Structures are given as structure tokens and as C-alpha cells.
Amino acid sequence: MLTEINNKQRVVVPEKISDQAVQDLSRQIEFLLLSSPTSIALDCSALEHVSSKHVNYLWQARQRCEKAGVAVFLYNAPESLIRVLDLLDLTDFFPREKPDHALTVTDDFEPNVNGVDSATRQFYQFIRAFELPALTLTELRTIFYEVATNIVAHAGLTAGQRVTYTVRVTDPLVEVTFTDSGRPFDPTSTASYLNVREAAKRGQKRGFGLALIHKLADNITYRRKVGTVNELTITKRWK
Amino acid sequence: MVSSTITHHFVNDVTVLIDPGTTLDNNNAHEMLEVITTSQAKGCKYVIIDMARLEFLSSAGVGSILGTVESFREQRGDIILCNLPAPIKYILQVLDLADFLTIRPNREDALTACGMNK
């Protein structure tokens, strides 16, 4: 999985820490260390209830990274985790990077239904960390889901390929760029007008995704980059 | 997103009440469609969809409702939505569906719209 925060390698710490999850996380860290990063972000966005398992995991991750000479910091650590670290006198061992309004995250997903679901969940978790209006969060989540679903449905990507997305949150915009190497498709050239009464009369059950994207996004740009890469950027003003 | 299981029960011979759960998207919109069309085949004139728990509605979920509502209206029935959370209502408004679909604030009013509770 390709995943970065402000060009720093990121590992997502899951809410549920099972033995399997610990093994997966350790593998991710080992994999990241192969590229000799200067620092690794432990993304704690998913944590709501913090247990000793989380602290143990964070400590092990820190020890492993320290051994490799790589700095570790916590990203979006919840208050509950900060309190626990404080109680255990571990705060100094885990410097934190709080979300601000100029963050970029890059990730990717498999071109299938599970990939879309998982990426939408990750995306939503990421943007929830910002103090965006509730309706903007709904709009962004819906846009992301519909765009990702459209790519998976129409780009003709095969199992080994990935769809990459970059989210940039600034003041006052959220910008999401999707790239894939599937069939070219320019959604900006497609009519997005939806006549509700006509659609109902026809019994139309599909094909509302583009209309929804056009209505919710402030701006959509598409380009076919040199080679075979589609790049679709959606912009949404949140302020 | 983990999609919900669609649950339903018949309120009377001509009315079915559907609970779509927390998510209505590509994963379970076909299930919603099947519940609606099967109920209609069994003689239902009214479908009430109680959206109280719904957190996410995709275009596929919208399609399962919009694509079937006219066939109910042609038989002097309807699909009635109730208990819409603000984000869900917003998505319907954006698609200009809020005025087209029958929306009631709660289940009681939805049942009244089906000719019950009189």
C-alpha cells in the first residue's frame, strides 16, 4: 500500500489490535524501513478506545524504528491516547504532528468493491480529523465514493492494478486527485443533467453517480497524461 | 464501508416497512430493489423506508428508490421515506428529489400517508 502524509511514510494504527494486526503492522514497518525513510508517521486517526495493546504496539514500533535510526511521530493522536501516554510518562518518546489545514495524503486501492469501500473509509477518517462542516464531510465522502466506484466500474482495470488518490486539505479547499491507468474517460465532457421525473418514468435505476458528483463538487478537471494515465481532480470549497 | 442488511416486515396486506440500516450503497442497493419489487409482486401498494439509522446513501441507493417509485404511483400507491437524517435529506435535495419523492418526518406520518392511522 502506498501511503504518505506530507511526503512522510505513514502506518495506520487500527482500532482493533489483534495478533494478526500486530503482525501486519510490523511487516508494514519493516517494508517502509527498507526505503530508509527519515521518519515514519503512526496514524492514530482510527483510535477511539485506547488499550494497553495500542501502547505496546506503539512502543514496539518506536523501538524498531529507533534501532534503524528513523524518527517516529504520532499523527492525529486522540486525547485518550495522549492522556494514557502522559500517565505512563511516555509523552516525550512520541512527538506528535497535529493535523493542520495544509496536509497531503497519498494512498491507493484495489480496483474492486472492497477496495472502494476500504479507501472511502480511510478517506473519511482522514478528512474527519479536520474541522470541516458536517455537510461538507457528507459531500466529500459521497464524491469520493462515487468517483472511485465509477473508475472501478468503467476503467477496465485488472486485479493487479491500483487506483491512486491524493487528498490535499488547505484553507479553504479540499482537493482529491485520482489517477489510474485504465481506459480514458472524461467525466467533464459527459452531460450531468438529471431530469428526475423522466428518470422515474423510465424506471432508471443506475447512472446517477455522475450527476451527483457534478452537483456536489465545485470543480472537476480531467486530463489524459502522457502515456496511459487518467488524472481526475475534484475540488470542494469547505469555507 | 460495511453495508447493512436490509430488513423489512409487512405492516398490513398492502404496506411494507423497510429498514435499510446504516448504509445504502452499491453493496446492498440490489437487495433493496429486490425487497421492493418482491413486495410489489405480493400486492403491496405502499413501501415505507425508515431511514432513521441511515448514514450513507450512494447513487445506487437513490436508483433503487427512484427506479421503482413510478410503478407504485401508477397503481395509486407510493414509496414513502421517513426519519431522514440531515445528510441524507441533503443528498436528495441536491438531486432535486426532495420535492419529487414523498417524505414524512416520522413513521407515524408515513403510515398516515398510506391511509393508516386515521
PDB file of N, CA, C and O in Angstrom, chain A residues 112-121 141-142 144-146 149 205-206 212, chain B residues 1-6 19-34 51 54-65 88 91:
ATOM      1  N   ASN A 112     -11.669  -2.841  -6.999  1.00  0.00           N
ATOM      2  CA  ASN A 112     -12.856  -3.682  -6.779  1.00  0.00           C
ATOM      3  C   ASN A 112     -13.708  -3.057  -5.678  1.00  0.00           C
ATOM      4  O   ASN A 112     -13.321  -2.034  -5.087  1.00  0.00           O
ATOM      5  N   VAL A 113     -14.846  -3.677  -5.413  1.00  0.00           N
ATOM      6  CA  VAL A 113     -15.803  -3.118  -4.456  1.00  0.00           C
ATOM      7  C   VAL A 113     -15.184  -2.970  -3.062  1.00  0.00           C
ATOM      8  O   VAL A 113     -15.338  -1.937  -2.399  1.00  0.00           O
ATOM      9  N   ASN A 114     -14.444  -3.992  -2.626  1.00  0.00           N
ATOM     10  CA  ASN A 114     -13.810  -3.911  -1.306  1.00  0.00           C
ATOM     11  C   ASN A 114     -12.781  -2.791  -1.250  1.00  0.00           C
ATOM     12  O   ASN A 114     -12.650  -2.109  -0.229  1.00  0.00           O
ATOM     13  N   GLY A 115     -12.039  -2.628  -2.349  1.00  0.00           N
ATOM     14  CA  GLY A 115     -11.045  -1.558  -2.410  1.00  0.00           C
ATOM     15  C   GLY A 115     -11.697  -0.194  -2.270  1.00  0.00           C
ATOM     16  O   GLY A 115     -11.210   0.674  -1.545  1.00  0.00           O
ATOM     17  N   VAL A 116     -12.825  -0.009  -2.972  1.00  0.00           N
ATOM     18  CA  VAL A 116     -13.553   1.272  -2.901  1.00  0.00           C
ATOM     19  C   VAL A 116     -14.053   1.504  -1.476  1.00  0.00           C
ATOM     20  O   VAL A 116     -13.907   2.602  -0.919  1.00  0.00           O
ATOM     21  N   ASP A 117     -14.642   0.472  -0.878  1.00  0.00           N
ATOM     22  CA  ASP A 117     -15.172   0.604   0.487  1.00  0.00           C
ATOM     23  C   ASP A 117     -14.073   0.988   1.469  1.00  0.00           C
ATOM     24  O   ASP A 117     -14.223   1.899   2.280  1.00  0.00           O
ATOM     25  N   SER A 118     -12.970   0.251   1.381  1.00  0.00           N
ATOM     26  CA  SER A 118     -11.870   0.477   2.308  1.00  0.00           C
ATOM     27  C   SER A 118     -11.253   1.873   2.114  1.00  0.00           C
ATOM     28  O   SER A 118     -10.978   2.592   3.081  1.00  0.00           O
ATOM     29  N   ALA A 119     -11.063   2.269   0.844  1.00  0.00           N
ATOM     30  CA  ALA A 119     -10.473   3.587   0.563  1.00  0.00           C
ATOM     31  C   ALA A 119     -11.413   4.707   1.015  1.00  0.00           C
ATOM     32  O   ALA A 119     -10.963   5.718   1.567  1.00  0.00           O
ATOM     33  N   THR A 120     -12.719   4.518   0.809  1.00  0.00           N
ATOM     34  CA  THR A 120     -13.672   5.550   1.230  1.00  0.00           C
ATOM     35  C   THR A 120     -13.636   5.704   2.747  1.00  0.00           C
ATOM     36  O   THR A 120     -13.692   6.819   3.276  1.00  0.00           O
ATOM     37  N   ARG A 121     -13.522   4.569   3.428  1.00  0.00           N
ATOM     38  CA  ARG A 121     -13.438   4.596   4.897  1.00  0.00           C
ATOM     39  C   ARG A 121     -12.189   5.357   5.343  1.00  0.00           C
ATOM     40  O   ARG A 121     -12.235   6.209   6.219  1.00  0.00           O
ATOM     41  N   ARG A 141     -17.392  12.698   1.209  1.00  0.00           N
ATOM     42  CA  ARG A 141     -17.470  11.234   1.295  1.00  0.00           C
ATOM     43  C   ARG A 141     -18.240  10.677   0.096  1.00  0.00           C
ATOM     44  O   ARG A 141     -17.843   9.685  -0.516  1.00  0.00           O
ATOM     45  N   THR A 142     -19.335  11.351  -0.249  1.00  0.00           N
ATOM     46  CA  THR A 142     -20.152  10.893  -1.376  1.00  0.00           C
ATOM     47  C   THR A 142     -19.397  11.044  -2.690  1.00  0.00           C
ATOM     48  O   THR A 142     -19.383  10.128  -3.521  1.00  0.00           O
ATOM     49  N   PHE A 144     -16.171  11.096  -3.159  1.00  0.00           N
ATOM     50  CA  PHE A 144     -15.077  10.119  -3.205  1.00  0.00           C
ATOM     51  C   PHE A 144     -15.614   8.745  -3.596  1.00  0.00           C
ATOM     52  O   PHE A 144     -15.083   8.077  -4.486  1.00  0.00           O
ATOM     53  N   TYR A 145     -16.683   8.336  -2.923  1.00  0.00           N
ATOM     54  CA  TYR A 145     -17.257   7.007  -3.178  1.00  0.00           C
ATOM     55  C   TYR A 145     -17.719   6.882  -4.632  1.00  0.00           C
ATOM     56  O   TYR A 145     -17.454   5.870  -5.289  1.00  0.00           O
ATOM     57  N   GLU A 146     -18.401   7.903  -5.129  1.00  0.00           N
ATOM     58  CA  GLU A 146     -18.950   7.831  -6.483  1.00  0.00           C
ATOM     59  C   GLU A 146     -17.842   7.849  -7.538  1.00  0.00           C
ATOM     60  O   GLU A 146     -17.912   7.110  -8.515  1.00  0.00           O
ATOM     61  N   THR A 149     -16.057   4.486  -7.395  1.00  0.00           N
ATOM     62  CA  THR A 149     -16.929   3.455  -7.963  1.00  0.00           C
ATOM     63  C   THR A 149     -16.953   3.548  -9.483  1.00  0.00           C
ATOM     64  O   THR A 149     -16.882   2.528 -10.181  1.00  0.00           O
ATOM     65  N   LYS A 205     -32.622   2.937 -12.884  1.00  0.00           N
ATOM     66  CA  LYS A 205     -32.109   2.519 -11.575  1.00  0.00           C
ATOM     67  C   LYS A 205     -30.617   2.778 -11.413  1.00  0.00           C
ATOM     68  O   LYS A 205     -30.074   2.665 -10.325  1.00  0.00           O
ATOM     69  N   ARG A 206     -29.933   3.094 -12.488  1.00  0.00           N
ATOM     70  CA  ARG A 206     -28.485   3.314 -12.400  1.00  0.00           C
ATOM     71  C   ARG A 206     -28.111   4.591 -13.152  1.00  0.00           C
ATOM     72  O   ARG A 206     -28.936   5.186 -13.835  1.00  0.00           O
ATOM     73  N   LEU A 212     -24.529  13.210  -9.463  1.00  0.00           N
ATOM     74  CA  LEU A 212     -24.271  13.511  -8.050  1.00  0.00           C
ATOM     75  C   LEU A 212     -22.896  14.171  -7.877  1.00  0.00           C
ATOM     76  O   LEU A 212     -22.753  15.174  -7.164  1.00  0.00           O
TER      77      LEU A 212
ATOM     78  N   MET B   1     -16.654   0.890   3.683  1.00  0.00           N
ATOM     79  CA  MET B   1     -17.927   0.885   4.394  1.00  0.00           C
ATOM     80  C   MET B   1     -18.501  -0.524   4.471  1.00  0.00           C
ATOM     81  O   MET B   1     -18.458  -1.254   3.495  1.00  0.00           O
ATOM     82  N   VAL B   2     -18.999  -0.856   5.606  1.00  0.00           N
ATOM     83  CA  VAL B   2     -19.636  -2.162   5.745  1.00  0.00           C
ATOM     84  C   VAL B   2     -21.124  -1.955   5.483  1.00  0.00           C
ATOM     85  O   VAL B   2     -21.805  -1.233   6.208  1.00  0.00           O
ATOM     86  N   SER B   3     -21.615  -2.578   4.411  1.00  0.00           N
ATOM     87  CA  SER B   3     -23.004  -2.350   4.049  1.00  0.00           C
ATOM     88  C   SER B   3     -23.956  -3.082   4.979  1.00  0.00           C
ATOM     89  O   SER B   3     -23.634  -4.124   5.523  1.00  0.00           O
ATOM     90  N   SER B   4     -25.137  -2.509   5.119  1.00  0.00           N
ATOM     91  CA  SER B   4     -26.110  -3.061   6.041  1.00  0.00           C
ATOM     92  C   SER B   4     -26.934  -4.139   5.373  1.00  0.00           C
ATOM     93  O   SER B   4     -27.043  -4.200   4.161  1.00  0.00           O
ATOM     94  N   THR B   5     -27.538  -4.955   6.200  1.00  0.00           N
ATOM     95  CA  THR B   5     -28.535  -5.893   5.712  1.00  0.00           C
ATOM     96  C   THR B   5     -29.867  -5.167   5.730  1.00  0.00           C
ATOM     97  O   THR B   5     -30.202  -4.486   6.695  1.00  0.00           O
ATOM     98  N   ILE B   6     -30.607  -5.306   4.649  1.00  0.00           N
ATOM     99  CA  ILE B   6     -31.912  -4.659   4.549  1.00  0.00           C
ATOM    100  C   ILE B   6     -32.931  -5.531   5.279  1.00  0.00           C
ATOM    101  O   ILE B   6     -33.039  -6.725   4.982  1.00  0.00           O
ATOM    102  N   ASP B  19     -36.242  -1.199   6.636  1.00  0.00           N
ATOM    103  CA  ASP B  19     -35.156  -0.528   7.362  1.00  0.00           C
ATOM    104  C   ASP B  19     -33.858  -0.822   6.605  1.00  0.00           C
ATOM    105  O   ASP B  19     -33.370  -1.951   6.622  1.00  0.00           O
ATOM    106  N   PRO B  20     -33.306   0.191   5.912  1.00  0.00           N
ATOM    107  CA  PRO B  20     -32.088  -0.066   5.122  1.00  0.00           C
ATOM    108  C   PRO B  20     -30.819  -0.183   5.969  1.00  0.00           C
ATOM    109  O   PRO B  20     -29.746  -0.479   5.433  1.00  0.00           O
ATOM    110  N   GLY B  21     -30.917   0.080   7.257  1.00  0.00           N
ATOM    111  CA  GLY B  21     -29.720   0.020   8.106  1.00  0.00           C
ATOM    112  C   GLY B  21     -28.916   1.302   8.012  1.00  0.00           C
ATOM    113  O   GLY B  21     -29.481   2.378   7.809  1.00  0.00           O
ATOM    114  N   THR B  22     -27.609   1.197   8.113  1.00  0.00           N
ATOM    115  CA  THR B  22     -26.770   2.395   8.186  1.00  0.00           C
ATOM    116  C   THR B  22     -26.209   2.842   6.838  1.00  0.00           C
ATOM    117  O   THR B  22     -25.829   3.999   6.677  1.00  0.00           O
ATOM    118  N   THR B  23     -26.148   1.912   5.877  1.00  0.00           N
ATOM    119  CA  THR B  23     -25.541   2.246   4.586  1.00  0.00           C
ATOM    120  C   THR B  23     -26.381   1.680   3.444  1.00  0.00           C
ATOM    121  O   THR B  23     -26.745   0.513   3.473  1.00  0.00           O
ATOM    122  N   LEU B  24     -26.650   2.522   2.460  1.00  0.00           N
ATOM    123  CA  LEU B  24     -27.348   2.044   1.263  1.00  0.00           C
ATOM    124  C   LEU B  24     -26.476   2.430   0.070  1.00  0.00           C
ATOM    125  O   LEU B  24     -26.470   3.591  -0.361  1.00  0.00           O
ATOM    126  N   ASP B  25     -25.700   1.452  -0.408  1.00  0.00           N
ATOM    127  CA  ASP B  25     -24.740   1.741  -1.479  1.00  0.00           C
ATOM    128  C   ASP B  25     -24.720   0.618  -2.502  1.00  0.00           C
ATOM    129  O   ASP B  25     -25.638  -0.210  -2.530  1.00  0.00           O
ATOM    130  N   ASN B  26     -23.663   0.538  -3.289  1.00  0.00           N
ATOM    131  CA  ASN B  26     -23.580  -0.474  -4.347  1.00  0.00           C
ATOM    132  C   ASN B  26     -23.671  -1.896  -3.811  1.00  0.00           C
ATOM    133  O   ASN B  26     -24.041  -2.810  -4.527  1.00  0.00           O
ATOM    134  N   ASN B  27     -23.277  -2.071  -2.552  1.00  0.00           N
ATOM    135  CA  ASN B  27     -23.247  -3.421  -1.997  1.00  0.00           C
ATOM    136  C   ASN B  27     -24.626  -3.967  -1.663  1.00  0.00           C
ATOM    137  O   ASN B  27     -24.824  -5.176  -1.667  1.00  0.00           O
ATOM    138  N   ASN B  28     -25.555  -3.091  -1.335  1.00  0.00           N
ATOM    139  CA  ASN B  28     -26.861  -3.626  -0.920  1.00  0.00           C
ATOM    140  C   ASN B  28     -28.048  -2.971  -1.642  1.00  0.00           C
ATOM    141  O   ASN B  28     -29.197  -3.270  -1.319  1.00  0.00           O
ATOM    142  N   ALA B  29     -27.778  -2.100  -2.628  1.00  0.00           N
ATOM    143  CA  ALA B  29     -28.887  -1.455  -3.352  1.00  0.00           C
ATOM    144  C   ALA B  29     -29.717  -2.509  -4.100  1.00  0.00           C
ATOM    145  O   ALA B  29     -30.942  -2.401  -4.181  1.00  0.00           O
ATOM    146  N   HIS B  30     -29.043  -3.546  -4.613  1.00  0.00           N
ATOM    147  CA  HIS B  30     -29.777  -4.610  -5.321  1.00  0.00           C
ATOM    148  C   HIS B  30     -30.715  -5.346  -4.366  1.00  0.00           C
ATOM    149  O   HIS B  30     -31.799  -5.772  -4.735  1.00  0.00           O
ATOM    150  N   GLU B  31     -30.276  -5.446  -3.111  1.00  0.00           N
ATOM    151  CA  GLU B  31     -31.092  -6.116  -2.091  1.00  0.00           C
ATOM    152  C   GLU B  31     -32.351  -5.281  -1.809  1.00  0.00           C
ATOM    153  O   GLU B  31     -33.455  -5.812  -1.679  1.00  0.00           O
ATOM    154  N   MET B  32     -32.159  -3.972  -1.726  1.00  0.00           N
ATOM    155  CA  MET B  32     -33.286  -3.050  -1.519  1.00  0.00           C
ATOM    156  C   MET B  32     -34.271  -3.174  -2.684  1.00  0.00           C
ATOM    157  O   MET B  32     -35.485  -3.264  -2.482  1.00  0.00           O
ATOM    158  N   LEU B  33     -33.695  -3.207  -3.887  1.00  0.00           N
ATOM    159  CA  LEU B  33     -34.517  -3.321  -5.093  1.00  0.00           C
ATOM    160  C   LEU B  33     -35.343  -4.609  -5.072  1.00  0.00           C
ATOM    161  O   LEU B  33     -36.534  -4.619  -5.407  1.00  0.00           O
ATOM    162  N   GLU B  34     -34.695  -5.673  -4.630  1.00  0.00           N
ATOM    163  CA  GLU B  34     -35.386  -6.966  -4.599  1.00  0.00           C
ATOM    164  C   GLU B  34     -36.532  -6.952  -3.577  1.00  0.00           C
ATOM    165  O   GLU B  34     -37.617  -7.467  -3.857  1.00  0.00           O
ATOM    166  N   MET B  51     -35.522   5.713   7.354  1.00  0.00           N
ATOM    167  CA  MET B  51     -34.091   5.976   7.189  1.00  0.00           C
ATOM    168  C   MET B  51     -33.414   6.470   8.468  1.00  0.00           C
ATOM    169  O   MET B  51     -32.322   7.037   8.412  1.00  0.00           O
ATOM    170  N   LEU B  54     -29.861   5.549   8.734  1.00  0.00           N
ATOM    171  CA  LEU B  54     -29.037   5.655   7.527  1.00  0.00           C
ATOM    172  C   LEU B  54     -27.971   6.759   7.647  1.00  0.00           C
ATOM    173  O   LEU B  54     -28.279   7.906   7.936  1.00  0.00           O
ATOM    174  N   GLU B  55     -26.720   6.376   7.413  1.00  0.00           N
ATOM    175  CA  GLU B  55     -25.615   7.339   7.494  1.00  0.00           C
ATOM    176  C   GLU B  55     -25.045   7.676   6.119  1.00  0.00           C
ATOM    177  O   GLU B  55     -24.420   8.710   5.932  1.00  0.00           O
ATOM    178  N   PHE B  56     -25.206   6.741   5.175  1.00  0.00           N
ATOM    179  CA  PHE B  56     -24.625   6.972   3.850  1.00  0.00           C
ATOM    180  C   PHE B  56     -25.565   6.461   2.769  1.00  0.00           C
ATOM    181  O   PHE B  56     -26.040   5.328   2.827  1.00  0.00           O
ATOM    182  N   LEU B  57     -25.818   7.319   1.779  1.00  0.00           N
ATOM    183  CA  LEU B  57     -26.694   6.963   0.657  1.00  0.00           C
ATOM    184  C   LEU B  57     -25.940   7.244  -0.638  1.00  0.00           C
ATOM    185  O   LEU B  57     -25.598   8.397  -0.916  1.00  0.00           O
ATOM    186  N   SER B  58     -25.679   6.203  -1.413  1.00  0.00           N
ATOM    187  CA  SER B  58     -24.966   6.410  -2.683  1.00  0.00           C
ATOM    188  C   SER B  58     -25.973   6.547  -3.818  1.00  0.00           C
ATOM    189  O   SER B  58     -27.179   6.347  -3.632  1.00  0.00           O
ATOM    190  N   SER B  59     -25.452   6.826  -5.021  1.00  0.00           N
ATOM    191  CA  SER B  59     -26.337   6.974  -6.182  1.00  0.00           C
ATOM    192  C   SER B  59     -27.055   5.664  -6.488  1.00  0.00           C
ATOM    193  O   SER B  59     -28.184   5.669  -6.975  1.00  0.00           O
ATOM    194  N   ALA B  60     -26.417   4.532  -6.185  1.00  0.00           N
ATOM    195  CA  ALA B  60     -27.067   3.239  -6.422  1.00  0.00           C
ATOM    196  C   ALA B  60     -28.276   3.084  -5.495  1.00  0.00           C
ATOM    197  O   ALA B  60     -29.313   2.552  -5.892  1.00  0.00           O
ATOM    198  N   GLY B  61     -28.123   3.564  -4.267  1.00  0.00           N
ATOM    199  CA  GLY B  61     -29.246   3.530  -3.318  1.00  0.00           C
ATOM    200  C   GLY B  61     -30.381   4.408  -3.800  1.00  0.00           C
ATOM    201  O   GLY B  61     -31.563   4.034  -3.738  1.00  0.00           O
ATOM    202  N   VAL B  62     -30.030   5.586  -4.311  1.00  0.00           N
ATOM    203  CA  VAL B  62     -31.037   6.502  -4.869  1.00  0.00           C
ATOM    204  C   VAL B  62     -31.766   5.813  -6.025  1.00  0.00           C
ATOM    205  O   VAL B  62     -32.995   5.860  -6.128  1.00  0.00           O
ATOM    206  N   GLY B  63     -30.979   5.119  -6.869  1.00  0.00           N
ATOM    207  CA  GLY B  63     -31.552   4.450  -8.036  1.00  0.00           C
ATOM    208  C   GLY B  63     -32.569   3.382  -7.668  1.00  0.00           C
ATOM    209  O   GLY B  63     -33.571   3.211  -8.365  1.00  0.00           O
ATOM    210  N   SER B  64     -32.312   2.691  -6.566  1.00  0.00           N
ATOM    211  CA  SER B  64     -33.242   1.625  -6.174  1.00  0.00           C
ATOM    212  C   SER B  64     -34.604   2.196  -5.781  1.00  0.00           C
ATOM    213  O   SER B  64     -35.626   1.520  -5.898  1.00  0.00           O
ATOM    214  N   ILE B  65     -34.636   3.438  -5.348  1.00  0.00           N
ATOM    215  CA  ILE B  65     -35.903   4.083  -4.963  1.00  0.00           C
ATOM    216  C   ILE B  65     -36.534   4.772  -6.176  1.00  0.00           C
ATOM    217  O   ILE B  65     -37.695   4.540  -6.510  1.00  0.00           O
ATOM    218  N   ILE B  88     -28.692  12.801   4.674  1.00  0.00           N
ATOM    219  CA  ILE B  88     -29.413  12.011   3.662  1.00  0.00           C
ATOM    220  C   ILE B  88     -30.406  12.916   2.931  1.00  0.00           C
ATOM    221  O   ILE B  88     -30.523  12.885   1.707  1.00  0.00           O
ATOM    222  N   ILE B  91     -28.576  15.029   0.394  1.00  0.00           N
ATOM    223  CA  ILE B  91     -28.242  14.342  -0.861  1.00  0.00           C
ATOM    224  C   ILE B  91     -29.465  14.294  -1.780  1.00  0.00           C
ATOM    225  O   ILE B  91     -29.364  14.526  -2.994  1.00  0.00           O
TER     226      ILE B  91
END
